[in-house]
PDB file of C-alpha atoms in Angstrom:
ATOM      1  CA  THR A   1      17.458  25.825   4.576  1.00 81.00           C
ATOM      2  CA  LEU A   2      15.578  28.689   2.562  1.00 88.00           C
ATOM      3  CA  ASN A   3      12.569  28.264   0.485  1.00 93.00           C
ATOM      4  CA  TYR A   4      12.111  29.525  -3.049  1.00 94.00           C
ATOM      5  CA  LYS A   5      11.061  32.944  -1.712  1.00 94.00           C
ATOM      6  CA  LEU A   6      13.960  33.496   0.669  1.00 96.00           C
ATOM      7  CA  ARG A   7      16.346  32.753  -1.774  1.00 95.00           C
ATOM      8  CA  ILE A   8      15.343  35.268  -3.975  1.00 96.00           C
ATOM      9  CA  GLN A   9      15.362  38.190  -1.449  1.00 96.00           C
ATOM     10  CA  PHE A  10      18.518  36.943   0.146  1.00 95.00           C
ATOM     11  CA  ILE A  11      20.385  37.405  -3.579  1.00 95.00           C
ATOM     12  CA  GLU A  12      18.543  40.260  -4.559  1.00 95.00           C
ATOM     13  CA  GLU A  13      19.130  41.834  -0.435  1.00 95.00           C
ATOM     14  CA  TYR A  14      22.892  40.319  -1.038  1.00 94.00           C
ATOM     15  CA  LEU A  15      23.580  42.039  -4.645  1.00 95.00           C
ATOM     16  CA  ASN A  16      22.374  45.042  -3.498  1.00 94.00           C
ATOM     17  CA  THR A  17      25.387  45.500  -1.145  1.00 94.00           C
ATOM     18  CA  ILE A  18      27.491  45.120  -3.859  1.00 90.00           C
ATOM     19  CA  ASN A  19      29.194  47.439  -5.687  1.00 88.00           C
ATOM     20  CA  ASP A  20      30.689  46.687  -9.140  1.00 89.00           C
ATOM     21  CA  ILE A  21      29.625  42.990  -9.323  1.00 92.00           C
ATOM     22  CA  GLY A  22      30.636  41.410 -12.479  1.00 93.00           C
ATOM     23  CA  LEU A  23      29.053  37.632 -12.136  1.00 95.00           C
ATOM     24  CA  VAL A  24      26.676  36.077 -10.596  1.00 95.00           C
ATOM     25  CA  ILE A  25      26.137  32.090 -10.565  1.00 96.00           C
ATOM     26  CA  VAL A  26      22.830  30.858  -9.552  1.00 95.00           C
ATOM     27  CA  ASP A  27      23.497  26.977  -9.140  1.00 93.00           C
ATOM     28  CA  GLY A  28      20.257  25.538  -9.105  1.00 92.00           C
ATOM     29  CA  ILE A  29      18.049  27.808 -10.695  1.00 95.00           C
ATOM     30  CA  ALA A  30      15.029  25.499 -10.084  1.00 95.00           C
ATOM     31  CA  ASP A  31      15.123  26.152  -6.311  1.00 95.00           C
ATOM     32  CA  LEU A  32      14.250  29.099  -7.011  1.00 96.00           C
ATOM     33  CA  CYS A  33      10.775  28.422  -7.651  1.00 95.00           C
ATOM     34  CA  SER A  34       8.387  25.997  -6.196  1.00 95.00           C
ATOM     35  CA  ASP A  35       7.139  23.932  -9.423  1.00 95.00           C
ATOM     36  CA  VAL A  36       9.395  24.467 -12.602  1.00 95.00           C
ATOM     37  CA  ASN A  37       6.512  23.130 -14.316  1.00 95.00           C
ATOM     38  CA  ASN A  38       4.359  26.224 -12.957  1.00 96.00           C
ATOM     39  CA  ILE A  39       4.612  28.830 -15.458  1.00 96.00           C
ATOM     40  CA  ILE A  40       4.027  31.852 -14.076  1.00 96.00           C
ATOM     41  CA  GLU A  41       6.509  30.870 -11.721  1.00 96.00           C
ATOM     42  CA  ALA A  42       9.270  30.055 -13.853  1.00 96.00           C
ATOM     43  CA  ASN A  43       8.441  33.577 -15.791  1.00 96.00           C
ATOM     44  CA  GLU A  44       8.458  35.172 -12.735  1.00 96.00           C
ATOM     45  CA  VAL A  45      12.151  33.788 -12.274  1.00 96.00           C
ATOM     46  CA  VAL A  46      13.230  34.743 -15.358  1.00 96.00           C
ATOM     47  CA  GLN A  47      12.626  37.794 -15.132  1.00 96.00           C
ATOM     48  CA  LYS A  48      13.528  38.770 -11.958  1.00 96.00           C
ATOM     49  CA  MET A  49      17.039  37.364 -13.567  1.00 95.00           C
ATOM     50  CA  MET A  50      16.918  39.092 -16.431  1.00 95.00           C
ATOM     51  CA  GLU A  51      16.015  42.218 -13.931  1.00 96.00           C
ATOM     52  CA  TRP A  52      19.406  42.032 -12.365  1.00 96.00           C
ATOM     53  CA  SER A  53      21.433  41.750 -14.845  1.00 95.00           C
ATOM     54  CA  ALA A  54      20.070  44.850 -16.486  1.00 95.00           C
ATOM     55  CA  ILE A  55      20.205  46.429 -12.544  1.00 95.00           C
ATOM     56  CA  HIS A  56      22.931  45.849 -11.485  1.00 95.00           C
ATOM     57  CA  ASN A  57      24.676  45.069 -15.045  1.00 94.00           C
ATOM     58  CA  CYS A  58      26.339  42.117 -14.167  1.00 94.00           C
ATOM     59  CA  HIS A  59      26.333  38.300 -16.406  1.00 94.00           C
ATOM     60  CA  ILE A  60      24.603  35.189 -14.964  1.00 95.00           C
ATOM     61  CA  ILE A  61      25.290  31.983 -14.786  1.00 95.00           C
ATOM     62  CA  ALA A  62      22.578  29.918 -14.573  1.00 95.00           C
ATOM     63  CA  VAL A  63      22.545  26.051 -13.597  1.00 94.00           C
ATOM     64  CA  ILE A  64      19.196  23.969 -14.557  1.00 92.00           C
ATOM     65  CA  HIS A  65      19.411  20.083 -14.552  1.00 89.00           C
ATOM     66  CA  SER A  66      17.819  18.285 -18.127  1.00 87.00           C
ATOM     67  CA  ASN A  67      15.477  15.793 -18.069  1.00 79.00           C
ATOM     68  CA  TRP A  68      15.832  12.092 -17.639  1.00 79.00           C
ATOM     69  CA  ASP A  69      16.720  10.452 -21.341  1.00 80.00           C
ATOM     70  CA  THR A  70      16.545  13.903 -22.978  1.00 81.00           C
ATOM     71  CA  ASP A  71      19.122  17.122 -22.936  1.00 80.00           C
ATOM     72  CA  LYS A  72      16.094  19.193 -22.810  1.00 84.00           C
ATOM     73  CA  PRO A  73      16.484  21.792 -19.454  1.00 87.00           C
ATOM     74  CA  THR A  74      13.412  21.142 -17.176  1.00 88.00           C
ATOM     75  CA  GLY A  75      10.321  22.136 -16.658  1.00 91.00           C
ATOM     76  CA  HIS A  76       8.752  25.706 -18.595  1.00 94.00           C
ATOM     77  CA  LEU A  77      11.573  27.048 -16.118  1.00 94.00           C
ATOM     78  CA  GLY A  78      13.934  25.436 -18.121  1.00 92.00           C
ATOM     79  CA  SER A  79      12.099  26.507 -21.854  1.00 92.00           C
ATOM     80  CA  PHE A  80      11.980  29.995 -20.502  1.00 93.00           C
ATOM     81  CA  MET A  81      15.309  30.329 -19.311  1.00 93.00           C
ATOM     82  CA  GLU A  82      16.380  28.508 -23.373  1.00 90.00           C
ATOM     83  CA  LYS A  83      14.571  31.261 -24.911  1.00 91.00           C
ATOM     84  CA  LYS A  84      16.185  34.818 -22.606  1.00 91.00           C
ATOM     85  CA  THR A  85      19.512  32.917 -22.275  1.00 91.00           C
ATOM     86  CA  GLU A  86      22.628  34.500 -23.990  1.00 91.00           C
ATOM     87  CA  THR A  87      24.782  30.986 -24.590  1.00 92.00           C
ATOM     88  CA  HIS A  88      23.538  27.810 -23.795  1.00 92.00           C
ATOM     89  CA  ILE A  89      25.745  25.473 -22.590  1.00 93.00           C
ATOM     90  CA  GLN A  90      25.615  22.116 -21.884  1.00 92.00           C
ATOM     91  CA  LEU A  91      27.949  19.463 -19.986  1.00 91.00           C
ATOM     92  CA  GLU A  92      27.963  15.609 -19.988  1.00 90.00           C
ATOM     93  CA  HIS A  93      29.838  13.839 -17.442  1.00 88.00           C
ATOM     94  CA  ASN A  94      31.973  10.555 -18.162  1.00 85.00           C
ATOM     95  CA  LYS A  95      33.563   8.181 -16.582  1.00 86.00           C
ATOM     96  CA  ASN A  96      36.297  10.155 -16.588  1.00 88.00           C
ATOM     97  CA  SER A  97      35.814  13.412 -18.057  1.00 92.00           C
ATOM     98  CA  ILE A  98      32.919  15.977 -18.338  1.00 93.00           C
ATOM     99  CA  LYS A  99      31.945  17.036 -22.420  1.00 92.00           C
ATOM    100  CA  VAL A 100      31.650  20.367 -23.155  1.00 93.00           C
ATOM    101  CA  LYS A 101      29.025  21.790 -25.831  1.00 92.00           C
ATOM    102  CA  CYS A 102      27.685  25.125 -26.636  1.00 93.00           C
ATOM    103  CA  LYS A 103      23.973  24.526 -27.887  1.00 92.00           C
ATOM    104  CA  ARG A 104      23.339  27.542 -28.820  1.00 91.00           C
ATOM    105  CA  SER A 105      24.961  31.359 -28.281  1.00 92.00           C
ATOM    106  CA  ARG A 106      24.107  35.066 -30.001  1.00 92.00           C
ATOM    107  CA  GLY A 107      26.808  35.991 -29.351  1.00 86.00           C
ATOM    108  CA  PHE A 108      30.066  34.054 -29.576  1.00 87.00           C
ATOM    109  CA  ALA A 109      29.646  30.162 -30.141  1.00 89.00           C
ATOM    110  CA  PHE A 110      33.232  27.663 -29.213  1.00 89.00           C
ATOM    111  CA  GLU A 111      33.721  24.553 -30.108  1.00 89.00           C
ATOM    112  CA  PRO A 112      32.920  21.418 -27.871  1.00 91.00           C
ATOM    113  CA  PHE A 113      35.523  20.186 -25.598  1.00 91.00           C
ATOM    114  CA  GLU A 114      36.239  17.701 -23.002  1.00 92.00           C
ATOM    115  CA  PHE A 115      38.081  18.390 -19.667  1.00 94.00           C
ATOM    116  CA  LYS A 116      39.074  16.203 -16.132  1.00 94.00           C
ATOM    117  CA  ILE A 117      39.817  17.865 -13.137  1.00 93.00           C
ATOM    118  CA  ASN A 118      43.809  16.846 -12.292  1.00 92.00           C
ATOM    119  CA  ASP A 119      45.233  15.445  -9.050  1.00 94.00           C
ATOM    120  CA  PHE A 120      45.990  19.187  -8.314  1.00 96.00           C
ATOM    121  CA  GLY A 121      41.644  19.566  -8.362  1.00 94.00           C
ATOM    122  CA  TYR A 122      42.928  22.194 -11.447  1.00 95.00           C
ATOM    123  CA  PRO A 123      40.386  21.233 -14.619  1.00 93.00           C
ATOM    124  CA  GLN A 124      42.511  20.486 -16.924  1.00 93.00           C
ATOM    125  CA  VAL A 125      41.287  20.092 -21.206  1.00 91.00           C
ATOM    126  CA  VAL A 126      41.579  16.567 -22.148  1.00 89.00           C
ATOM    127  CA  SER A 127      40.927  17.655 -25.511  1.00 76.00           C
ATOM    128  CA  ASN A 128      38.956  18.664 -28.706  1.00 66.00           C
ATOM    129  CA  TYR A 129      36.018  16.080 -29.313  1.00 57.00           C
ATOM    130  CA  ASN A 130      34.294  15.146 -32.664  1.00 60.00           C
ATOM    131  CA  PRO A 131      31.085  13.704 -31.282  1.00 56.00           C
ATOM    132  CA  LEU A 132      31.295  11.589 -35.083  1.00 59.00           C
ATOM    133  CA  GLU A 133      34.250   9.823 -34.223  1.00 60.00           C
ATOM    134  CA  ASN A 134      32.655   7.176 -32.637  1.00 54.00           C
ATOM    135  CA  PHE A 135      29.969   6.888 -35.208  1.00 52.00           C
ATOM    136  CA  VAL A 136      29.757   3.613 -37.410  1.00 55.00           C
ATOM    137  CA  LEU A 137      28.087   3.097 -40.837  1.00 53.00           C
TER     138      LEU A 137
END
């Protein structure tokens, strides 16, 4: 129910109350600006995340959706995030599983894999997958 400015303020105030935080997850980074295509706002959000990471010495995971019919993250915000990210991971939901790919990494990349949620509600690796296995000449 908070507007984007209050969301940023809330996160910042919360971070300032916790000592030794190691990981922050922002599920819906687009909710921290009014328009993902506004260059100024998008840049401010990315700069704010970099500031939080430096001040609190923590890792930040941010979730942003892709544009329809492409795997590019949404708007200028997505482009700016891609440029500053350490590791860019793409998830693709299928009927029975979720494929995970490391699109880019400045550090440790990983091979694609697939997982599902088992009957106990836990993620379970289904298999490493080969994106070319169903390719037909």
